[in-house]
């Protein structure tokens, strides 16, 4: 959970949220590239990774990050 991550560091919550969101965007880009070159295994790995990190409050709708 996000609350556990916050307890592990003194970094501001907003930086952690933005970093996780950017990681999700990067995984999406790699997935799309893998699809274009025909690497289904890599595309599936990226899709699975995206599903694993897209949870908790980080991806809740917010007026501040959208």
mmCIF file of C-alpha atoms in Angstrom:
data_model
loop_
_atom_site.group_PDB
_atom_site.id
_atom_site.type_symbol
_atom_site.label_atom_id
_atom_site.label_comp_id
_atom_site.label_asym_id
_atom_site.label_seq_id
_atom_site.Cartn_x
_atom_site.Cartn_y
_atom_site.Cartn_z
ATOM 1 C CA UNK A 1 0.000 0.000 0.000
ATOM 2 C CA UNK A 2 0.949 3.606 -0.595
ATOM 3 C CA UNK A 3 0.935 4.270 3.140
ATOM 4 C CA UNK A 4 3.700 1.685 3.592
ATOM 5 C CA UNK A 5 5.815 3.368 0.926
ATOM 6 C CA UNK A 6 5.424 6.726 2.676
ATOM 7 C CA UNK A 7 6.716 5.207 5.919
ATOM 8 C CA UNK A 8 9.902 4.013 4.186
ATOM 9 C CA UNK A 9 11.116 7.419 3.043
ATOM 10 C CA UNK A 10 11.091 11.124 3.819
ATOM 11 C CA UNK A 11 10.392 12.066 0.182
ATOM 12 C CA UNK A 12 7.279 14.197 -0.339
ATOM 13 C CA UNK A 13 4.175 12.194 -1.253
ATOM 14 C CA UNK A 14 3.604 14.153 -4.452
ATOM 15 C CA UNK A 15 7.004 13.151 -5.807
ATOM 16 C CA UNK A 16 6.279 9.488 -5.141
ATOM 17 C CA UNK A 17 2.879 9.722 -6.821
ATOM 18 C CA UNK A 18 4.302 11.442 -9.896
ATOM 19 C CA UNK A 19 7.160 8.935 -10.138
ATOM 20 C CA UNK A 20 4.766 5.985 -10.051
ATOM 21 C CA UNK A 21 2.585 7.635 -12.686
ATOM 22 C CA UNK A 22 5.607 8.240 -14.932
ATOM 23 C CA UNK A 23 6.695 4.626 -14.475
ATOM 24 C CA UNK A 24 3.228 3.566 -15.636
ATOM 25 C CA UNK A 25 3.576 5.785 -18.717
ATOM 26 C CA UNK A 26 7.016 4.317 -19.469
ATOM 27 C CA UNK A 27 5.717 0.765 -19.166
ATOM 28 C CA UNK A 28 2.919 1.676 -21.561
ATOM 29 C CA UNK A 29 5.404 3.051 -24.090
ATOM 30 C CA UNK A 30 7.571 -0.071 -23.863
ATOM 31 C CA UNK A 31 4.469 -2.262 -24.237
ATOM 32 C CA UNK A 32 3.448 -0.377 -27.362
ATOM 33 C CA UNK A 33 6.953 -0.643 -28.809
ATOM 34 C CA UNK A 34 7.022 -4.377 -28.084
ATOM 35 C CA UNK A 35 3.722 -4.784 -29.917
ATOM 36 C CA UNK A 36 5.095 -2.913 -32.919
ATOM 37 C CA UNK A 37 8.153 -5.133 -33.190
ATOM 38 C CA UNK A 38 6.096 -8.262 -32.555
ATOM 39 C CA UNK A 39 7.492 -9.250 -29.149
ATOM 40 C CA UNK A 40 4.362 -10.597 -27.492
ATOM 41 C CA UNK A 41 6.224 -11.853 -24.415
ATOM 42 C CA UNK A 42 7.660 -8.434 -23.607
ATOM 43 C CA UNK A 43 4.322 -6.748 -24.295
ATOM 44 C CA UNK A 44 2.588 -9.118 -21.879
ATOM 45 C CA UNK A 45 5.221 -8.509 -19.202
ATOM 46 C CA UNK A 46 4.720 -4.767 -19.512
ATOM 47 C CA UNK A 47 0.938 -5.183 -19.365
ATOM 48 C CA UNK A 48 1.232 -7.308 -16.219
ATOM 49 C CA UNK A 49 3.564 -4.744 -14.637
ATOM 50 C CA UNK A 50 1.143 -1.937 -15.454
ATOM 51 C CA UNK A 51 -1.678 -3.813 -13.744
ATOM 52 C CA UNK A 52 0.448 -4.421 -10.645
ATOM 53 C CA UNK A 53 1.298 -0.769 -10.082
ATOM 54 C CA UNK A 54 -2.074 0.711 -11.083
ATOM 55 C CA UNK A 55 -3.720 0.479 -7.713
ATOM 56 C CA UNK A 56 -4.245 2.322 -4.459
ATOM 57 C CA UNK A 57 -4.595 6.080 -4.139
ATOM 58 C CA UNK A 58 -1.886 6.865 -6.714
ATOM 59 C CA UNK A 59 -4.314 6.358 -9.605
ATOM 60 C CA UNK A 60 -7.406 7.771 -7.948
ATOM 61 C CA UNK A 61 -8.959 10.668 -9.843
ATOM 62 C CA UNK A 62 -7.548 13.981 -8.667
ATOM 63 C CA UNK A 63 -8.027 17.567 -9.708
ATOM 64 C CA UNK A 64 -4.372 18.255 -8.941
ATOM 65 C CA UNK A 65 -2.707 15.645 -11.164
ATOM 66 C CA UNK A 66 -5.106 15.477 -14.110
#
